[in-house]
Amino acid sequence: MANQANDTMDKLVSLCKRRGFIFQSSEIYGGINSCYDYGPMGIELKKNIKELWWKAMVYERDDVEGLDASILMHPRVWEASGHVEGFTDPMIDCRETKARYREDQLLVYVPKSGDGPMYAFPEGDPEYITKKLKKARVDVGDYDIRPLSGIPVEQYARVIGPDTTVAGTLTEPRLFNLMFKTFMGPVESDANIVFLRPETAQGIYVNFHNVREAARQKLPFGIAQIGKAFRNEITPGNFVFRMREFEQMEMQYFVKPGEDERFFEYWKQERLAWYERLGIRRENLQFHQHGEGELAHYAKAAFDIQFKFPFGWSEIEGIHNRTDFDLVRHQEFSRKNLQYFDQDAGEKYIPYVVETSTGVDRLLLTALADAYEEEAERVVLRFSPAVAPMKAAILPLVKKDGMAETAQNIVKGLRKHFRVFYDESGAVGRRYRRQDEIGTPYCFTVDGQTMEDGSVTVRERDSMAQERISQDQIMNYLVDRVM
Ligand code: ATP
């Protein structure tokens, strides 16, 4: 299972590079860990995902407004939010291999007998450890599995790290703040430290009154924002699943206290339903409820939406009932009144917040993984037309006899409305395969018959079925199917 998962991920990574979806950042210099660049196809896919989110959140509703706050904010914001103090992960190093782990992502095999070595392994990778235990001639039945965080540090001498065969090489967990720091202005002193925002949400909270007043909104209403966020992750990985620079799509919905639970339920369902618009298969999505121990310091209730990635079920979106935590803290730290005057009820209160928070890059990987299929003769990305980077390809069967010119004229007409691709090189079968690999839903081929009666062949990606339509109908054909 683990190997098959790696295999699928390797294939996706290589397809992404080959076809221009995603490149390693600064690749000619050997790359920089966990930063990625989006190529010609990747940028289209990303833009489509963002547009679908923005449409659902802002255009199609009266009660959500848009915002684009700056990445650098007043340093006090991050004190109020709790990030300076608490946005930390427990980090463990292996003295021997220099590998670094997050304590909360390690599990251990603990001998039932009470003594003997314990074997640590990364969560979600059971095969990895089974192999290692086999090698060490250990019978798995003699062991319990526990989180490493439950093992007292005094017993670390007995723990064998994931990448070594000797015990006692793991360091004690140390808390590590995930915020990137830099300096504002020419002087590099403590007084000039600013942070790259680790989430977009705080830009929304501090603009609560600005947006509400400018847009003349009453509660309940929300503010939506798409923008970059930065986290100095200890264990980045799984391609664009966990990066250090990434993009978030967050919406904070302000409600009257007491109405929070109802809206929490409402947004859970809304958000799950949205993934259908993205074309993600329902069987690959599930809710995961945070237990007591998992809840963030600000949250009263939290659900993740998880997707079944090749490497296992993992979070793609968090839906949180944040209570009045954020606005209360900002009121305290800024000394500005952040209460809302409810005219209907004739009372003042600090609103509660229901948050929906997801990552563009993670959703892009979701769309890719969900769409990827290998068939005997081809690799195909079965994107829903709404997210597909190219909506159509226009292909002259051969370059001569006026076919190329006719095809280019068709392209010219379509370009104002759709992202389309023109390709005249190579056998038409190979050109179809190339479009399959980037997930283009329709190919229109101009051939000898086109020159006689004005009809073209339409070839549909998934079924590979072909039919003929009049070239005047291409625009309508696409309007009906890809918008
Ligand atoms: P984790 O526990 O996996 O570190 P988190 O619970 O801290 O994640 P949130 O703070 O809830 O994540 O972030 C909301 C969303 O932002 C996530 O669901 C994910 O889609 C996205 N996201 C968070 N961190 C990253 C990252 N390092 N790279 C890419 N996307 C991310």
Coordinates of C-alpha atoms and ligand atoms in Angstrom, one line a residue:
M1 CA 0.0 0.0 0.0
A2 CA 2.7 2.5 1.0
N3 CA 4.7 1.6 -2.1
Q4 CA 1.8 1.9 -4.3
A5 CA 1.0 5.3 -2.7
N6 CA 4.6 6.5 -3.4
D7 CA 4.3 5.2 -6.9
T8 CA 1.1 7.2 -7.6
M9 CA 2.6 10.3 -6.0
D10 CA 5.8 9.9 -8.1
K11 CA 3.8 9.6 -11.2
L12 CA 1.7 12.7 -10.4
V13 CA 4.9 14.7 -9.6
S14 CA 6.5 13.7 -12.9
L15 CA 3.3 14.4 -14.9
C16 CA 3.1 17.8 -13.2
K17 CA 6.6 18.7 -14.2
R18 CA 6.4 17.2 -17.7
R19 CA 3.1 18.9 -18.6
G20 CA 3.8 22.2 -16.9
F21 CA 1.6 22.1 -13.8
I22 CA 4.2 22.4 -11.0
F23 CA 8.0 22.8 -10.9
Q24 CA 10.3 22.7 -7.9
S25 CA 11.2 26.3 -7.0
S26 CA 14.7 27.4 -8.0
E27 CA 15.3 24.0 -9.7
I28 CA 18.4 25.0 -11.6
Y29 CA 20.1 25.8 -8.2
G30 CA 19.1 22.4 -6.8
G31 CA 15.7 23.5 -5.6
I32 CA 14.5 25.0 -2.3
N33 CA 12.6 22.7 0.0
S34 CA 8.8 22.8 0.0
C35 CA 8.5 25.8 -2.3
Y36 CA 6.9 25.3 -5.7
D37 CA 6.3 27.2 -8.9
Y38 CA 3.1 26.8 -11.0
G39 CA 3.7 26.4 -14.8
P40 CA 1.3 27.2 -17.7
M41 CA -1.2 24.5 -16.8
G42 CA -0.9 24.8 -13.1
I43 CA -1.6 28.5 -13.0
E44 CA -4.9 27.9 -15.0
L45 CA -5.9 25.1 -12.7
K46 CA -5.2 27.2 -9.7
K47 CA -7.0 30.2 -11.1
N48 CA -10.1 28.0 -11.8
I49 CA -10.2 26.6 -8.3
K50 CA -9.9 30.1 -6.8
E51 CA -12.6 31.4 -9.1
L52 CA -15.0 28.6 -8.2
W53 CA -14.5 29.3 -4.5
W54 CA -14.9 33.1 -5.0
K55 CA -18.1 32.6 -7.0
A56 CA -19.6 30.4 -4.4
M57 CA -18.5 32.6 -1.5
V58 CA -18.9 36.1 -2.8
Y59 CA -20.8 36.4 -6.1
E60 CA -23.6 34.0 -5.4
R61 CA -24.4 35.4 -1.9
D62 CA -25.5 38.7 -0.4
D63 CA -24.0 38.0 3.0
V64 CA -20.3 37.6 2.2
E65 CA -17.9 40.4 1.2
G66 CA -14.4 40.2 -0.3
L67 CA -11.1 41.4 1.2
D68 CA -7.4 41.4 0.3
A69 CA -5.4 42.3 3.3
S70 CA -1.7 42.8 3.4
I71 CA 0.7 40.0 4.2
L72 CA 2.7 42.0 6.7
M73 CA 0.7 43.2 9.7
H74 CA 1.3 45.0 12.9
P75 CA 3.3 42.7 15.2
R76 CA 0.8 43.1 18.0
V77 CA -1.8 41.2 15.8
W78 CA 0.2 38.0 16.3
E79 CA 0.4 38.5 20.0
A80 CA -3.4 39.0 20.2
S81 CA -4.0 36.0 18.0
G82 CA -1.9 33.8 20.2
H83 CA 0.6 33.0 17.4
V84 CA 3.7 34.5 19.1
E85 CA 3.1 32.3 22.1
G86 CA 1.3 29.3 20.8
F87 CA 1.9 28.7 17.1
T88 CA 4.4 26.1 17.8
D89 CA 5.0 22.5 16.9
P90 CA 7.0 20.1 19.1
M91 CA 10.2 19.2 17.1
I92 CA 12.4 16.1 17.7
D93 CA 15.8 15.5 16.1
C94 CA 17.7 12.3 15.5
R95 CA 21.3 12.8 16.7
E96 CA 22.5 10.1 14.5
T97 CA 20.7 10.7 11.1
K98 CA 20.0 14.4 11.6
A99 CA 16.4 13.7 10.5
R100 CA 13.8 15.9 12.0
Y101 CA 10.3 14.9 13.1
R102 CA 7.1 16.5 14.6
E103 CA 6.5 14.8 17.9
D104 CA 2.8 14.7 17.3
Q105 CA 3.3 12.8 14.0
L106 CA 5.3 9.9 15.6
L107 CA 3.9 6.7 17.0
V108 CA 5.8 4.0 18.9
Y109 CA 5.6 0.2 19.2
V110 CA 5.8 -0.4 23.0
P111 CA 6.5 -3.9 24.2
K112 CA 3.7 -5.4 26.2
S113 CA 6.2 -7.1 28.4
G114 CA 7.3 -3.6 29.7
D115 CA 11.0 -3.7 28.8
G116 CA 13.1 -3.9 25.7
P117 CA 13.4 -1.4 22.8
M118 CA 10.5 0.7 21.5
Y119 CA 10.2 1.4 17.8
A120 CA 9.1 4.9 16.6
F121 CA 7.6 5.3 13.2
P122 CA 5.8 8.1 11.3
E123 CA 2.1 8.1 11.6
G124 CA 0.3 6.9 8.4
D125 CA 3.1 4.7 7.3
P126 CA 2.5 1.2 8.9
E127 CA 4.3 -0.7 6.2
Y128 CA 7.5 1.1 6.8
I129 CA 7.7 -0.1 10.4
T130 CA 6.4 -3.6 9.7
K131 CA 9.4 -4.1 7.4
K132 CA 11.8 -2.8 10.0
L133 CA 10.3 -4.9 12.7
K134 CA 10.6 -8.0 10.5
K135 CA 14.2 -7.3 10.0
A136 CA 14.7 -6.9 13.8
R137 CA 12.8 -10.2 14.2
V138 CA 10.2 -8.6 16.3
D139 CA 6.7 -10.1 16.6
V140 CA 4.2 -7.2 16.2
G141 CA 1.7 -9.0 18.4
D142 CA 3.9 -8.5 21.4
Y143 CA 3.6 -4.7 21.1
D144 CA 1.1 -1.9 21.6
I145 CA 1.0 1.2 19.5
R146 CA 1.1 4.5 21.3
P147 CA 1.7 8.2 20.5
L148 CA 5.3 9.2 21.2
S149 CA 4.0 12.1 23.2
G150 CA 2.7 9.6 25.7
I151 CA 6.2 8.3 26.4
P152 CA 8.1 10.0 29.2
V153 CA 11.4 11.6 28.0
E154 CA 13.3 9.6 30.6
Q155 CA 12.4 6.5 28.5
Y156 CA 13.7 7.9 25.2
A157 CA 17.0 5.9 25.8
R158 CA 14.9 2.8 24.8
V159 CA 13.3 4.4 21.7
I160 CA 14.7 3.5 18.3
G161 CA 14.1 6.3 15.8
P162 CA 12.3 5.8 12.5
D163 CA 15.5 6.0 10.4
T164 CA 18.0 4.3 12.6
T165 CA 18.6 0.9 14.2
V166 CA 20.1 2.2 17.5
A167 CA 18.2 3.3 20.5
G168 CA 18.5 6.6 22.3
T169 CA 19.2 8.9 19.4
L170 CA 16.1 11.0 19.6
T171 CA 16.3 14.4 21.3
E172 CA 13.7 15.7 23.7
P173 CA 10.9 17.6 22.0
R174 CA 11.5 21.3 21.7
L175 CA 8.8 23.8 20.8
F176 CA 9.4 25.6 17.5
N177 CA 7.5 28.6 16.4
L178 CA 6.3 28.3 12.8
M179 CA 6.2 32.0 11.9
F180 CA 8.7 33.4 9.5
K181 CA 10.3 36.6 10.9
T182 CA 11.8 39.5 9.0
F183 CA 12.6 43.1 9.7
M184 CA 10.7 46.2 8.6
G185 CA 12.9 49.1 7.6
P186 CA 16.7 49.2 7.5
V187 CA 17.5 48.4 11.1
E188 CA 17.6 44.8 12.1
S189 CA 16.6 45.1 15.7
D190 CA 14.0 43.4 17.9
A191 CA 11.8 46.5 17.7
N192 CA 11.5 46.1 13.9
I193 CA 10.5 42.5 13.7
V194 CA 7.5 41.7 11.6
F195 CA 6.1 38.3 10.6
L196 CA 4.9 36.9 7.4
R197 CA 1.3 36.0 8.1
P198 CA 0.8 32.3 8.9
E199 CA -2.9 32.6 8.0
T200 CA -5.1 35.1 6.3
A201 CA -7.8 35.1 9.0
Q202 CA -6.3 37.8 11.1
G203 CA -6.5 40.3 8.3
I204 CA -10.2 39.7 8.3
Y205 CA -10.8 40.1 12.1
V206 CA -8.9 43.4 12.2
N207 CA -11.0 44.7 9.3
F208 CA -14.3 43.5 10.8
H209 CA -15.7 47.0 11.3
N210 CA -14.2 48.5 8.2
V211 CA -15.8 46.0 5.9
R212 CA -19.1 45.9 7.8
E213 CA -19.5 49.7 7.7
A214 CA -18.3 50.1 4.1
A215 CA -20.6 47.3 2.8
R216 CA -23.5 48.2 5.2
Q217 CA -23.8 44.6 6.4
K218 CA -25.7 43.4 9.4
L219 CA -25.0 40.1 11.2
P220 CA -24.9 37.4 10.2
F221 CA -22.3 38.2 7.5
G222 CA -19.0 36.9 6.3
I223 CA -15.7 38.2 4.9
A224 CA -13.8 36.1 2.3
Q225 CA -10.2 36.3 1.4
I226 CA -7.7 34.5 -0.8
G227 CA -4.0 35.1 -0.2
K228 CA -0.6 33.8 0.6
A229 CA 0.4 32.4 4.0
F230 CA 3.8 31.3 5.3
R231 CA 4.6 28.6 7.8
N232 CA 8.1 27.4 8.6
E233 CA 6.9 23.8 8.8
I234 CA 9.1 21.3 10.5
T235 CA 8.2 18.4 8.2
P236 CA 7.0 19.7 4.9
G237 CA 6.3 17.1 2.3
N238 CA 4.0 15.2 0.1
F239 CA 4.6 17.6 -2.8
V240 CA 2.3 20.6 -2.5
F241 CA 0.3 19.1 0.4
R242 CA 2.5 20.8 3.0
M243 CA 4.5 23.8 1.9
R244 CA 6.2 26.6 3.6
E245 CA 4.7 29.2 1.3
F246 CA 1.1 28.5 0.2
E247 CA -2.2 30.1 -0.5
Q248 CA -5.3 30.0 1.6
M249 CA -8.9 30.6 0.9
E250 CA -10.6 31.6 4.2
M251 CA -14.1 32.9 5.1
Q252 CA -14.9 34.2 8.5
Y253 CA -18.7 34.3 9.2
F254 CA -19.7 36.7 12.0
V255 CA -22.9 35.7 14.0
K256 CA -24.8 36.5 17.1
P257 CA -23.6 34.4 20.0
G258 CA -26.1 31.5 20.4
E259 CA -26.5 31.2 16.6
D260 CA -23.0 29.9 16.2
E261 CA -23.9 26.2 16.4
R262 CA -26.6 26.5 13.7
F263 CA -24.3 28.3 11.3
F264 CA -21.5 25.9 12.1
E265 CA -23.7 23.0 10.8
Y266 CA -24.8 25.1 7.9
W267 CA -21.3 25.9 6.7
K268 CA -20.2 22.3 7.1
Q269 CA -22.8 21.2 4.6
E270 CA -22.2 24.1 2.3
R271 CA -18.6 23.4 2.1
L272 CA -18.9 19.7 1.5
A273 CA -21.4 20.4 -1.3
W274 CA -18.9 22.8 -2.9
Y275 CA -16.5 20.0 -3.5
E276 CA -19.0 18.5 -5.9
R277 CA -18.7 21.6 -8.0
L278 CA -15.0 21.0 -8.1
G279 CA -15.9 17.6 -9.4
I280 CA -14.3 15.7 -6.5
R281 CA -15.8 12.2 -6.1
R282 CA -17.9 12.0 -2.9
E283 CA -16.4 8.6 -1.9
N284 CA -13.0 10.4 -1.6
L285 CA -14.3 12.9 0.9
Q286 CA -15.1 12.6 4.6
F287 CA -15.6 14.7 7.7
H288 CA -13.2 14.2 10.6
Q289 CA -14.3 15.7 14.0
H290 CA -11.6 17.0 16.2
G291 CA -11.6 15.4 19.6
E292 CA -10.9 17.3 22.9
G293 CA -7.1 16.9 22.5
E294 CA -7.0 18.1 18.9
L295 CA -9.0 21.3 19.3
A296 CA -7.0 24.5 18.8
H297 CA -6.9 27.0 21.6
Y298 CA -9.6 29.2 20.0
A299 CA -12.1 26.5 18.9
K300 CA -15.3 25.3 20.5
A301 CA -15.8 22.8 17.8
A302 CA -13.9 21.8 14.7
F303 CA -14.4 19.5 11.7
D304 CA -12.0 18.8 8.9
I305 CA -13.0 17.8 5.5
Q306 CA -10.5 15.1 4.5
F307 CA -9.6 13.8 1.1
K308 CA -8.3 10.3 0.3
F309 CA -4.9 11.1 -1.0
P310 CA -2.6 8.4 -2.3
F311 CA -0.8 8.7 1.1
G312 CA -4.0 8.4 3.1
W313 CA -6.9 10.4 4.4
S314 CA -5.7 14.0 5.1
E315 CA -7.2 17.4 5.9
I316 CA -8.0 19.7 3.0
E317 CA -10.3 22.1 4.9
G318 CA -11.0 23.1 8.5
I319 CA -14.3 24.4 9.7
H320 CA -14.1 25.9 13.1
N321 CA -16.4 27.5 15.6
R322 CA -13.9 30.1 16.9
T323 CA -16.4 31.7 19.4
D324 CA -15.6 35.3 20.2
F325 CA -12.0 34.5 20.9
D326 CA -10.4 36.5 18.1
L327 CA -12.5 39.7 18.4
V328 CA -12.2 39.7 22.2
R329 CA -8.4 39.4 22.0
H330 CA -8.1 42.1 19.3
Q331 CA -10.3 44.4 21.4
E332 CA -8.1 43.8 24.4
F333 CA -4.8 44.3 22.5
S334 CA -5.9 47.2 20.3
R335 CA -8.1 48.9 22.9
K336 CA -10.6 49.5 20.1
N337 CA -14.2 48.7 20.6
L338 CA -15.0 45.7 18.4
Q339 CA -18.6 45.2 19.7
Y340 CA -21.4 45.0 17.3
F341 CA -24.6 47.0 18.0
D342 CA -27.6 44.8 17.1
Q343 CA -30.4 47.2 16.2
D344 CA -33.0 44.5 16.0
A345 CA -32.2 43.1 19.4
G346 CA -31.3 46.5 20.9
E347 CA -28.1 45.1 22.4
K348 CA -24.3 45.1 22.0
Y349 CA -22.1 42.1 21.8
I350 CA -18.9 40.7 20.4
P351 CA -19.8 38.4 17.5
Y352 CA -19.0 34.7 17.3
V353 CA -17.0 33.5 14.3
V354 CA -17.5 30.4 12.2
E355 CA -14.5 29.9 10.0
T356 CA -14.0 27.9 6.8
S357 CA -10.4 27.6 5.9
T358 CA -8.8 25.8 3.0
G359 CA -5.6 25.8 0.9
V360 CA -5.5 26.4 -2.8
D361 CA -2.4 24.2 -3.3
R362 CA -3.8 21.4 -1.3
L363 CA -7.0 21.6 -3.4
L364 CA -5.0 21.6 -6.6
L365 CA -3.3 18.4 -5.4
T366 CA -6.8 17.1 -4.5
A367 CA -8.2 17.8 -8.0
L368 CA -5.1 16.2 -9.6
A369 CA -5.2 13.1 -7.5
D370 CA -8.9 12.6 -7.9
A371 CA -8.8 13.1 -11.6
Y372 CA -5.7 10.9 -12.3
E373 CA -6.3 7.7 -14.1
E374 CA -4.1 5.3 -16.0
E375 CA -5.7 3.3 -18.8
A376 CA -4.1 0.7 -21.0
E377 CA -3.3 3.2 -23.8
R378 CA -3.2 6.5 -22.0
V379 CA -3.0 8.6 -18.9
V380 CA -6.0 10.9 -18.4
L381 CA -6.9 13.6 -16.0
R382 CA -10.6 13.5 -15.6
F383 CA -11.1 17.0 -14.4
S384 CA -14.5 18.5 -14.3
P385 CA -14.7 21.0 -17.2
A386 CA -15.0 23.8 -14.7
V387 CA -11.5 23.2 -13.3
A388 CA -9.8 21.9 -16.4
P389 CA -6.9 24.3 -17.4
M390 CA -7.8 24.1 -21.1
K391 CA -11.5 23.9 -22.1
A392 CA -10.8 22.7 -25.6
A393 CA -8.1 22.0 -28.1
I394 CA -8.5 22.9 -31.8
L395 CA -6.5 20.6 -34.1
P396 CA -6.1 20.7 -37.9
L397 CA -5.8 17.1 -39.1
V398 CA -3.0 18.2 -41.4
K399 CA -1.4 21.7 -41.9
K400 CA -2.2 21.9 -45.6
D401 CA -5.3 22.5 -47.7
G402 CA -6.4 25.4 -45.6
M403 CA -7.1 23.3 -42.5
A404 CA -4.6 25.2 -40.4
E405 CA -6.1 28.5 -41.3
T406 CA -9.7 27.3 -40.6
A407 CA -8.6 25.9 -37.2
Q408 CA -6.8 29.2 -36.3
N409 CA -10.0 31.1 -37.2
I410 CA -12.0 29.0 -34.8
V411 CA -9.4 29.5 -32.1
K412 CA -9.6 33.3 -32.6
G413 CA -13.3 33.3 -32.1
L414 CA -13.2 31.1 -29.0
R415 CA -10.2 32.8 -27.2
K416 CA -12.3 35.8 -26.1
H417 CA -14.4 33.4 -24.0
F418 CA -12.4 30.3 -23.2
R419 CA -8.9 29.2 -22.6
V420 CA -8.3 27.0 -25.6
F421 CA -5.2 25.3 -27.1
Y422 CA -4.1 25.1 -30.7
D423 CA -1.9 22.2 -31.7
E424 CA -0.9 21.3 -35.3
S425 CA 2.1 19.1 -34.7
G426 CA 2.3 15.3 -34.9
A427 CA -0.3 12.6 -35.5
V428 CA -3.8 13.5 -34.4
G429 CA -3.9 10.4 -32.1
R430 CA -0.8 11.6 -30.2
R431 CA -2.3 15.1 -30.0
Y432 CA -5.4 13.6 -28.3
R433 CA -3.2 11.8 -25.8
R434 CA -1.4 15.0 -25.0
Q435 CA -4.7 16.7 -24.3
D436 CA -5.9 13.8 -22.1
E437 CA -2.8 14.2 -20.0
I438 CA -3.7 17.8 -19.1
G439 CA -7.4 17.0 -18.8
T440 CA -8.8 19.0 -21.8
P441 CA -12.5 17.9 -22.0
Y442 CA -13.0 18.4 -25.7
C443 CA -10.9 18.3 -28.9
F444 CA -12.3 19.8 -32.2
T445 CA -10.6 18.5 -35.3
V446 CA -10.7 20.3 -38.6
D447 CA -10.4 17.7 -41.5
G448 CA -11.1 17.3 -45.2
Q449 CA -14.8 17.2 -44.6
T450 CA -14.7 20.6 -42.8
M451 CA -13.4 22.2 -45.9
E452 CA -16.4 20.7 -47.8
D453 CA -19.4 21.1 -45.4
G454 CA -18.1 23.2 -42.4
S455 CA -18.5 20.3 -39.9
V456 CA -15.8 19.4 -37.4
T457 CA -15.1 16.3 -35.3
V458 CA -15.6 16.6 -31.5
R459 CA -13.8 14.1 -29.4
E460 CA -14.8 13.8 -25.8
R461 CA -12.0 13.1 -23.3
D462 CA -13.5 10.4 -21.0
S463 CA -15.4 8.2 -23.4
M464 CA -13.2 9.1 -26.4
A465 CA -16.5 9.1 -28.4
Q466 CA -16.5 11.2 -31.5
E467 CA -19.3 13.1 -33.3
R468 CA -19.6 15.7 -35.9
I469 CA -21.0 19.2 -35.4
S470 CA -21.1 22.3 -37.5
Q471 CA -18.2 24.6 -36.7
D472 CA -20.7 27.4 -36.1
Q473 CA -22.0 25.4 -33.1
I474 CA -18.6 25.1 -31.3
M475 CA -19.2 28.1 -29.1
N476 CA -22.7 26.9 -28.0
Y477 CA -21.4 23.4 -27.5
L478 CA -18.7 24.7 -25.1
V479 CA -21.1 27.1 -23.3
D480 CA -23.4 24.2 -22.5
R481 CA -20.7 22.0 -21.2
V482 CA -17.7 23.8 -19.7
M483 CA -19.2 26.9 -17.9
Ligands
ATP1 P1 -1.8 20.7 9.9 O1 -2.4 20.2 11.2 O2 -1.9 19.7 8.8 O3 -0.5 21.4 10.1 P2 -3.6 22.9 10.3 O4 -4.7 22.3 11.0 O5 -2.6 23.7 11.0 O6 -2.8 21.9 9.4 P3 -5.1 25.1 9.3 O7 -4.4 26.1 10.1 O8 -6.5 24.7 9.8 O9 -4.2 23.8 9.1 O10 -5.1 25.5 7.8 C1 -6.2 25.6 7.0 C2 -5.9 25.0 5.7 O11 -4.8 25.7 5.1 C3 -5.6 23.5 5.6 O12 -6.8 22.8 5.6 C4 -4.8 23.4 4.4 O13 -5.7 23.3 3.3 C5 -4.1 24.7 4.3 N1 -2.7 24.6 4.8 C6 -2.3 24.7 6.1 N2 -1.0 24.5 6.2 C7 -0.6 24.3 4.9 C8 0.7 24.0 4.3 N3 1.8 24.0 5.1 N4 0.8 23.8 3.0 C9 -0.3 23.9 2.2 N5 -1.5 24.1 2.7 C10 -1.7 24.3 4.0

